[in-house]
Amino acid sequence: MTVRLLTYDGRQYLMPTLLTWTVRRTGSVPADELEVAAVYDGELQEVLPDVYRFAAYQDDELILRGVVDEYEVEASGEGLLLRLAGRGMAALLLDNEAEAATYQQATTAEILRTHVTPWGISCQQWRDMQMLNYRVTSGSSQWKALSDFTSRAGGFTPWFTAAGELVVEPLAGSGARRVIDGTAPVLSCIRREKRYGIISQVLIRDRNQRVMQTVENSAFIRRGGARRQVLYMPGGSTYGAVRYTGNYQIEKSQEGARQTELTLSGAFSASPGDIAELSYEPLKLYGVYDVVEAVTRGGSGGETTTLTMEER
């Protein structure tokens, strides 16, 4: 693994040999992350304050490009150590607030032009969609303005490539197909089911007409789940629109509830968007899974990749 640092005025510098490194890829939110540590020789002392981007490579293949969030230099009895952390290009949309706006008929092209490209982000792959009366509320980030539009108009969340380009298409199934069976170098496997945070019922209240309506998560209620959320119907909205919001909130609350976490020996065994055909006898896991997160760690002890997967 090597990391190239870029300054705001176009200069490039190669970090010293890395001692440890971690690359977390989600493709979407939470944003991709990079954390590295290297022996510090002092040559970058005048450069580090000007660094604002990074590009990480594995065997000359670009793994992640993004924004430098912080760095630190530590002096101890073991010498000088440089640590650097950053996030993928999604950080630029997460960190910048959008102006409140109402689009009578929002289109993908207009959303990209207003909320994405002004921040230096390129998008060459996008689905042409439109939505009537789309609102960007005060305090929303540029990312929320974009992802709420794609979720409501297309039913998916956009994502970023390793090179930092935005893709306004579904992530699941966009990558390679992987086979993980008894021959794979599996170090550990965890099967997880989370219940906290799942919404059982959305109560919609219209204070003007003094009426109420509910949207229920019947499957979760049958299993004893109880977590209600209350939505107040804004003026001018229809019940259909608010019911859609209620169903959307329930669906979002269930994302990631059932996951399988697999750790394998080796670097970058898979990426978000890949499809994994899993056959793991100890936990009786057989089926087809979507890789939603991949964390690769490296150091003196070798390299490992931890995959978080959701069954299709």
PDB file of N, CA and C in Angstrom, residues 17-61:
ATOM      1  N   THR A  17       7.247   4.885   3.845  1.00  0.00           N
ATOM      2  CA  THR A  17       6.731   3.521   3.936  1.00  0.00           C
ATOM      3  C   THR A  17       5.750   3.374   5.090  1.00  0.00           C
ATOM      4  N   LEU A  18       4.581   2.799   4.812  1.00  0.00           N
ATOM      5  CA  LEU A  18       3.529   2.684   5.810  1.00  0.00           C
ATOM      6  C   LEU A  18       3.821   1.559   6.797  1.00  0.00           C
ATOM      7  N   LEU A  19       3.530   1.824   8.064  1.00  0.00           N
ATOM      8  CA  LEU A  19       3.651   0.803   9.105  1.00  0.00           C
ATOM      9  C   LEU A  19       2.335   0.061   9.284  1.00  0.00           C
ATOM     10  N   THR A  20       1.237   0.808   9.327  1.00  0.00           N
ATOM     11  CA  THR A  20      -0.099   0.222   9.419  1.00  0.00           C
ATOM     12  C   THR A  20      -1.043   1.033   8.540  1.00  0.00           C
ATOM     13  N   TRP A  21      -2.088   0.406   8.090  1.00  0.00           N
ATOM     14  CA  TRP A  21      -3.087   1.115   7.292  1.00  0.00           C
ATOM     15  C   TRP A  21      -4.430   0.406   7.339  1.00  0.00           C
ATOM     16  N   THR A  22      -5.488   1.212   7.235  1.00  0.00           N
ATOM     17  CA  THR A  22      -6.856   0.685   7.208  1.00  0.00           C
ATOM     18  C   THR A  22      -7.636   1.442   6.140  1.00  0.00           C
ATOM     19  N   VAL A  23      -8.286   0.707   5.264  1.00  0.00           N
ATOM     20  CA  VAL A  23      -9.153   1.291   4.240  1.00  0.00           C
ATOM     21  C   VAL A  23     -10.557   0.726   4.439  1.00  0.00           C
ATOM     22  N   ARG A  24     -11.507   1.616   4.687  1.00  0.00           N
ATOM     23  CA  ARG A  24     -12.907   1.208   4.838  1.00  0.00           C
ATOM     24  C   ARG A  24     -13.690   1.697   3.626  1.00  0.00           C
ATOM     25  N   ARG A  25     -14.260   0.748   2.875  1.00  0.00           N
ATOM     26  CA  ARG A  25     -15.049   1.091   1.698  1.00  0.00           C
ATOM     27  C   ARG A  25     -16.519   0.775   1.945  1.00  0.00           C
ATOM     28  N   THR A  26     -17.357   1.777   1.790  1.00  0.00           N
ATOM     29  CA  THR A  26     -18.803   1.570   1.820  1.00  0.00           C
ATOM     30  C   THR A  26     -19.408   1.954   0.481  1.00  0.00           C
ATOM     31  N   GLY A  27     -18.683   2.790  -0.275  1.00  0.00           N
ATOM     32  CA  GLY A  27     -19.202   3.309  -1.521  1.00  0.00           C
ATOM     33  C   GLY A  27     -20.150   4.463  -1.322  1.00  0.00           C
ATOM     34  N   SER A  28     -20.799   4.498  -0.159  1.00  0.00           N
ATOM     35  CA  SER A  28     -21.828   5.507   0.067  1.00  0.00           C
ATOM     36  C   SER A  28     -21.617   6.165   1.426  1.00  0.00           C
ATOM     37  N   VAL A  29     -22.615   6.105   2.291  1.00  0.00           N
ATOM     38  CA  VAL A  29     -22.535   6.715   3.619  1.00  0.00           C
ATOM     39  C   VAL A  29     -22.777   5.635   4.654  1.00  0.00           C
ATOM     40  N   PRO A  30     -21.945   5.539   5.726  1.00  0.00           N
ATOM     41  CA  PRO A  30     -20.860   6.477   6.041  1.00  0.00           C
ATOM     42  C   PRO A  30     -19.771   6.469   4.971  1.00  0.00           C
ATOM     43  N   ALA A  31     -19.117   7.611   4.842  1.00  0.00           N
ATOM     44  CA  ALA A  31     -18.142   7.793   3.767  1.00  0.00           C
ATOM     45  C   ALA A  31     -16.983   6.807   3.898  1.00  0.00           C
ATOM     46  N   ASP A  32     -16.379   6.467   2.749  1.00  0.00           N
ATOM     47  CA  ASP A  32     -15.152   5.668   2.757  1.00  0.00           C
ATOM     48  C   ASP A  32     -14.111   6.352   3.644  1.00  0.00           C
ATOM     49  N   GLU A  33     -13.230   5.538   4.246  1.00  0.00           N
ATOM     50  CA  GLU A  33     -12.241   6.091   5.175  1.00  0.00           C
ATOM     51  C   GLU A  33     -10.857   5.513   4.919  1.00  0.00           C
ATOM     52  N   LEU A  34      -9.840   6.313   5.237  1.00  0.00           N
ATOM     53  CA  LEU A  34      -8.446   5.874   5.191  1.00  0.00           C
ATOM     54  C   LEU A  34      -7.758   6.311   6.469  1.00  0.00           C
ATOM     55  N   GLU A  35      -7.023   5.387   7.101  1.00  0.00           N
ATOM     56  CA  GLU A  35      -6.174   5.708   8.253  1.00  0.00           C
ATOM     57  C   GLU A  35      -4.837   5.017   8.044  1.00  0.00           C
ATOM     58  N   VAL A  36      -3.750   5.796   8.096  1.00  0.00           N
ATOM     59  CA  VAL A  36      -2.422   5.230   7.876  1.00  0.00           C
ATOM     60  C   VAL A  36      -1.442   5.780   8.908  1.00  0.00           C
ATOM     61  N   ALA A  37      -0.379   5.018   9.158  1.00  0.00           N
ATOM     62  CA  ALA A  37       0.710   5.452  10.032  1.00  0.00           C
ATOM     63  C   ALA A  37       2.027   5.112   9.356  1.00  0.00           C
ATOM     64  N   ALA A  38       2.978   6.032   9.450  1.00  0.00           N
ATOM     65  CA  ALA A  38       4.273   5.847   8.786  1.00  0.00           C
ATOM     66  C   ALA A  38       5.371   6.470   9.637  1.00  0.00           C
ATOM     67  N   VAL A  39       6.598   5.998   9.437  1.00  0.00           N
ATOM     68  CA  VAL A  39       7.754   6.631  10.074  1.00  0.00           C
ATOM     69  C   VAL A  39       7.924   8.019   9.487  1.00  0.00           C
ATOM     70  N   TYR A  40       8.085   9.008  10.347  1.00  0.00           N
ATOM     71  CA  TYR A  40       8.168  10.396   9.893  1.00  0.00           C
ATOM     72  C   TYR A  40       9.630  10.832   9.862  1.00  0.00           C
ATOM     73  N   ASP A  41      10.063  11.292   8.693  1.00  0.00           N
ATOM     74  CA  ASP A  41      11.461  11.682   8.545  1.00  0.00           C
ATOM     75  C   ASP A  41      11.661  13.195   8.503  1.00  0.00           C
ATOM     76  N   GLY A  42      10.567  13.951   8.644  1.00  0.00           N
ATOM     77  CA  GLY A  42      10.672  15.406   8.702  1.00  0.00           C
ATOM     78  C   GLY A  42      10.631  16.102   7.354  1.00  0.00           C
ATOM     79  N   GLU A  43      10.744  15.334   6.249  1.00  0.00           N
ATOM     80  CA  GLU A  43      10.791  15.974   4.937  1.00  0.00           C
ATOM     81  C   GLU A  43       9.455  16.619   4.550  1.00  0.00           C
ATOM     82  N   LEU A  44       8.369  16.147   5.143  1.00  0.00           N
ATOM     83  CA  LEU A  44       7.044  16.675   4.801  1.00  0.00           C
ATOM     84  C   LEU A  44       6.589  17.797   5.732  1.00  0.00           C
ATOM     85  N   GLN A  45       7.469  18.262   6.586  1.00  0.00           N
ATOM     86  CA  GLN A  45       7.079  19.252   7.591  1.00  0.00           C
ATOM     87  C   GLN A  45       6.450  20.502   6.972  1.00  0.00           C
ATOM     88  N   GLU A  46       7.030  20.996   5.896  1.00  0.00           N
ATOM     89  CA  GLU A  46       6.510  22.210   5.262  1.00  0.00           C
ATOM     90  C   GLU A  46       5.351  21.918   4.315  1.00  0.00           C
ATOM     91  N   VAL A  47       5.161  20.641   3.982  1.00  0.00           N
ATOM     92  CA  VAL A  47       4.142  20.268   2.996  1.00  0.00           C
ATOM     93  C   VAL A  47       2.798  19.958   3.642  1.00  0.00           C
ATOM     94  N   LEU A  48       2.818  19.287   4.779  1.00  0.00           N
ATOM     95  CA  LEU A  48       1.591  18.785   5.393  1.00  0.00           C
ATOM     96  C   LEU A  48       0.505  19.842   5.578  1.00  0.00           C
ATOM     97  N   PRO A  49       0.805  21.075   5.977  1.00  0.00           N
ATOM     98  CA  PRO A  49      -0.266  22.070   6.126  1.00  0.00           C
ATOM     99  C   PRO A  49      -1.012  22.370   4.828  1.00  0.00           C
ATOM    100  N   ASP A  50      -0.386  22.090   3.666  1.00  0.00           N
ATOM    101  CA  ASP A  50      -1.004  22.390   2.381  1.00  0.00           C
ATOM    102  C   ASP A  50      -1.718  21.192   1.759  1.00  0.00           C
ATOM    103  N   VAL A  51      -1.618  20.018   2.404  1.00  0.00           N
ATOM    104  CA  VAL A  51      -2.214  18.807   1.844  1.00  0.00           C
ATOM    105  C   VAL A  51      -3.724  18.836   2.040  1.00  0.00           C
ATOM    106  N   TYR A  52      -4.467  18.540   0.966  1.00  0.00           N
ATOM    107  CA  TYR A  52      -5.927  18.522   1.089  1.00  0.00           C
ATOM    108  C   TYR A  52      -6.577  17.288   0.440  1.00  0.00           C
ATOM    109  N   ARG A  53      -5.848  16.505  -0.348  1.00  0.00           N
ATOM    110  CA  ARG A  53      -6.364  15.291  -0.958  1.00  0.00           C
ATOM    111  C   ARG A  53      -5.340  14.168  -0.826  1.00  0.00           C
ATOM    112  N   PHE A  54      -5.828  12.936  -0.944  1.00  0.00           N
ATOM    113  CA  PHE A  54      -4.940  11.765  -0.935  1.00  0.00           C
ATOM    114  C   PHE A  54      -5.402  10.794  -2.018  1.00  0.00           C
ATOM    115  N   ALA A  55      -4.494   9.919  -2.411  1.00  0.00           N
ATOM    116  CA  ALA A  55      -4.807   8.822  -3.331  1.00  0.00           C
ATOM    117  C   ALA A  55      -4.041   7.598  -2.850  1.00  0.00           C
ATOM    118  N   ALA A  56      -4.761   6.525  -2.506  1.00  0.00           N
ATOM    119  CA  ALA A  56      -4.146   5.310  -1.978  1.00  0.00           C
ATOM    120  C   ALA A  56      -4.107   4.241  -3.069  1.00  0.00           C
ATOM    121  N   TYR A  57      -2.975   3.550  -3.155  1.00  0.00           N
ATOM    122  CA  TYR A  57      -2.773   2.538  -4.193  1.00  0.00           C
ATOM    123  C   TYR A  57      -2.327   1.221  -3.577  1.00  0.00           C
ATOM    124  N   GLN A  58      -2.790   0.120  -4.165  1.00  0.00           N
ATOM    125  CA  GLN A  58      -2.311  -1.214  -3.819  1.00  0.00           C
ATOM    126  C   GLN A  58      -1.764  -1.839  -5.091  1.00  0.00           C
ATOM    127  N   ASP A  59      -0.463  -2.052  -5.132  1.00  0.00           N
ATOM    128  CA  ASP A  59       0.183  -2.598  -6.334  1.00  0.00           C
ATOM    129  C   ASP A  59      -0.177  -1.774  -7.572  1.00  0.00           C
ATOM    130  N   ASP A  60      -0.072  -0.467  -7.439  1.00  0.00           N
ATOM    131  CA  ASP A  60      -0.320   0.499  -8.521  1.00  0.00           C
ATOM    132  C   ASP A  60      -1.790   0.610  -8.930  1.00  0.00           C
ATOM    133  N   GLU A  61      -2.696  -0.076  -8.247  1.00  0.00           N
ATOM    134  CA  GLU A  61      -4.132   0.051  -8.524  1.00  0.00           C
ATOM    135  C   GLU A  61      -4.736   1.048  -7.539  1.00  0.00           C
TER     136      GLU A  61
END
